[in-house]
Short mmCIF file of C-alpha atoms in Angstrom, two decimals:
data_model
loop_
_atom_site.label_atom_id
_atom_site.label_comp_id
_atom_site.label_asym_id
_atom_site.label_seq_id
_atom_site.Cartn_x
_atom_site.Cartn_y
_atom_site.Cartn_z
CA MET A 1 -19.32 -20.32 14.05
CA LEU A 2 -21.66 -19.39 16.91
CA THR A 3 -22.03 -23.06 17.73
CA ALA A 4 -18.27 -23.30 18.23
CA THR A 5 -17.77 -19.99 20.01
CA GLU A 6 -21.03 -19.50 21.95
CA ASN A 7 -22.46 -23.04 22.23
CA LEU A 8 -25.43 -22.18 20.01
CA PRO A 9 -27.48 -25.35 19.48
CA GLY A 10 -27.04 -26.65 15.94
CA GLY A 11 -30.81 -27.07 15.62
CA LEU A 12 -31.20 -23.29 15.54
CA HIS A 13 -29.05 -22.80 12.42
CA GLY A 14 -31.95 -23.17 9.98
CA PHE A 15 -34.20 -20.86 11.98
CA LEU A 16 -31.49 -18.19 12.25
CA ASN A 17 -30.67 -18.41 8.54
CA LYS A 18 -34.35 -17.91 7.65
CA LEU A 19 -34.61 -15.00 10.08
CA LYS A 20 -31.47 -13.39 8.66
CA GLN A 21 -32.79 -13.81 5.10
CA SER A 22 -36.11 -12.24 6.11
CA TYR A 23 -34.31 -9.22 7.58
CA THR A 24 -32.05 -8.97 4.53
CA LEU A 25 -35.01 -8.92 2.13
CA GLU A 26 -36.75 -6.29 4.27
CA ILE A 27 -33.65 -4.06 4.21
CA ILE A 28 -33.31 -4.50 0.44
CA SER A 29 -36.96 -3.60 -0.16
CA THR A 30 -36.80 -0.46 1.98
CA ARG A 31 -33.29 0.86 1.28
CA CYS A 32 -32.15 -0.37 -2.12
CA ARG A 33 -32.96 2.10 -4.87
CA PRO A 34 -31.54 3.03 -8.26
CA THR A 35 -28.76 5.62 -8.25
CA PHE A 36 -27.71 7.65 -11.23
CA ALA A 37 -23.98 7.09 -10.63
CA HIS A 38 -24.30 3.30 -10.61
CA GLU A 39 -26.61 3.08 -13.61
CA PHE A 40 -24.45 5.56 -15.53
CA ALA A 41 -21.26 3.63 -14.74
CA LEU A 42 -22.66 0.28 -15.77
CA ALA A 43 -24.34 1.65 -18.90
CA ARG A 44 -21.13 3.36 -20.06
CA LEU A 45 -18.98 0.29 -19.33
CA LYS A 46 -21.48 -1.94 -21.13
CA ALA A 47 -21.45 0.42 -24.13
CA ARG A 48 -17.66 -0.01 -24.26
CA GLY A 49 -18.12 -3.77 -24.49
CA VAL A 50 -17.08 -4.54 -20.91
CA LYS A 51 -18.55 -7.75 -19.50
CA LEU A 52 -20.20 -7.12 -16.14
CA ALA A 53 -21.01 -9.49 -13.31
CA VAL A 54 -21.98 -9.58 -9.67
CA ALA A 55 -20.37 -12.27 -7.52
CA SER A 56 -21.88 -12.13 -4.05
CA ASN A 57 -21.62 -14.16 -0.86
CA SER A 58 -25.36 -13.58 -0.44
CA VAL A 59 -28.03 -16.09 -1.40
CA ARG A 60 -29.46 -15.88 -4.93
CA ASP A 61 -32.79 -14.34 -3.89
CA SER A 62 -31.00 -11.47 -2.15
CA VAL A 63 -28.64 -10.84 -5.07
CA THR A 64 -31.46 -10.90 -7.62
CA MET A 65 -33.72 -8.68 -5.57
CA MET A 66 -30.96 -6.16 -4.87
CA MET A 67 -29.87 -5.89 -8.50
CA ASN A 68 -33.48 -5.61 -9.70
CA ARG A 69 -34.41 -2.98 -7.08
CA ALA A 70 -31.30 -0.96 -7.98
CA ASN A 71 -32.17 -1.32 -11.68
CA LEU A 72 -28.73 -2.79 -12.38
CA SER A 73 -29.59 -6.32 -13.51
CA VAL A 74 -30.33 -5.07 -17.04
CA HIS A 75 -26.64 -4.18 -17.41
CA LEU A 76 -25.24 -7.45 -16.07
CA ASP A 77 -24.04 -10.41 -18.07
CA LEU A 78 -23.91 -12.67 -15.02
CA MET A 79 -25.07 -12.82 -11.41
CA LEU A 80 -23.52 -15.38 -9.08
CA SER A 81 -24.46 -16.08 -5.47
CA ASN A 82 -23.05 -18.28 -2.75
CA GLU A 83 -25.44 -20.94 -4.06
CA ASP A 84 -23.43 -21.18 -7.29
CA VAL A 85 -20.18 -22.27 -5.65
CA SER A 86 -19.08 -24.83 -3.09
CA LYS A 87 -16.81 -22.43 -1.16
CA ALA A 88 -17.78 -18.90 -0.16
CA LYS A 89 -15.44 -15.93 -0.01
CA PRO A 90 -12.66 -15.58 1.11
CA ASP A 91 -12.15 -18.53 -1.23
CA PRO A 92 -11.70 -17.18 -4.79
CA GLU A 93 -13.98 -19.83 -6.35
CA ILE A 94 -16.84 -17.41 -7.08
CA TYR A 95 -14.51 -15.02 -8.94
CA ARG A 96 -12.84 -17.81 -10.89
CA THR A 97 -16.27 -19.16 -11.81
CA ALA A 98 -17.42 -15.72 -12.98
CA MET A 99 -14.29 -15.22 -15.11
CA GLU A 100 -14.66 -18.67 -16.63
CA ARG A 101 -18.34 -18.13 -17.49
CA LEU A 102 -17.59 -14.70 -18.96
CA GLY A 103 -14.64 -16.04 -20.94
CA VAL A 104 -12.11 -13.60 -19.49
CA LEU A 105 -8.70 -14.02 -17.91
CA PRO A 106 -7.78 -12.73 -14.45
CA GLU A 107 -5.43 -10.12 -15.95
CA GLU A 108 -8.40 -8.80 -17.96
CA THR A 109 -10.62 -8.55 -14.88
CA LEU A 110 -11.22 -5.75 -12.40
CA ILE A 111 -13.05 -6.70 -9.20
CA LEU A 112 -14.63 -4.07 -6.96
CA GLU A 113 -14.77 -5.13 -3.33
CA ASP A 114 -15.69 -3.56 -0.01
CA ASN A 115 -14.95 -6.15 2.67
CA GLU A 116 -12.07 -8.23 3.95
CA HIS A 117 -13.32 -11.63 2.72
CA GLY A 118 -14.07 -10.29 -0.74
CA ILE A 119 -10.74 -8.48 -0.97
CA ARG A 120 -8.87 -11.66 -0.06
CA ALA A 121 -10.87 -13.68 -2.59
CA ALA A 122 -10.27 -11.08 -5.32
CA ARG A 123 -6.52 -11.03 -4.70
CA GLN A 124 -6.32 -14.82 -4.67
CA SER A 125 -8.23 -15.01 -7.95
CA GLY A 126 -5.37 -13.23 -9.73
CA ALA A 127 -7.61 -10.41 -10.96
CA HIS A 128 -7.05 -6.70 -10.47
CA LEU A 129 -8.77 -5.05 -7.52
CA LEU A 130 -10.44 -1.76 -6.71
CA VAL A 131 -11.21 -1.51 -3.01
CA VAL A 132 -14.27 0.63 -2.27
CA GLN A 133 -15.36 1.81 1.15
CA THR A 134 -19.02 2.53 0.40
CA PRO A 135 -21.41 2.14 -2.54
CA ALA A 136 -20.85 5.85 -3.27
CA ASP A 137 -17.26 4.98 -4.25
CA VAL A 138 -18.53 2.91 -7.16
CA THR A 139 -18.35 5.52 -9.90
CA LEU A 140 -17.26 5.50 -13.51
CA ALA A 141 -14.46 7.93 -12.65
CA ASN A 142 -13.05 5.61 -9.97
CA VAL A 143 -13.29 2.57 -12.24
CA ASP A 144 -11.64 4.44 -15.12
CA GLN A 145 -8.88 5.71 -12.82
CA ARG A 146 -8.12 2.17 -11.62
CA ILE A 147 -8.09 0.86 -15.20
CA ALA A 148 -5.65 3.61 -16.17
CA GLU A 149 -3.39 2.66 -13.24
CA ILE A 150 -3.44 -0.99 -14.32
CA GLU A 151 -2.67 -0.11 -17.94
CA ALA A 152 0.17 2.23 -16.89
CA ALA A 153 1.74 -0.52 -14.80
CA ALA A 154 1.54 -3.12 -17.58
CA PRO A 155 4.83 -4.13 -19.20
#
């Protein structure tokens, strides 16, 4: 994009991607920590038999490191990164791939998203959506409330 809009030389793409990944890993290692609310939510959902996945536009190393540092990977059935699909969000491919691998239908799926590309991808996947503003909005109460809304609206 910067090549098209700002005349950035194409030869710098690799360097900038490596630099961005380095910064991302540094931020993850210094800021990403387990939180009770997130671990509680995933543990309770898992105990109910809910299949859980992360489908991120980030590269695999970032996704894995973040989930491990937050102590959430133990609760997940699947982790997908942008390296697992040919089209990144806002294309719904990553969500469709996750649902296929988990063996669930879109109408059985609730996606939590916090950004425009992810929200568009979630909607286009046919799944239900819970828009969150910050990680603090990811609570069992908010997930349960959205599930209740979906069930109430079902025919």
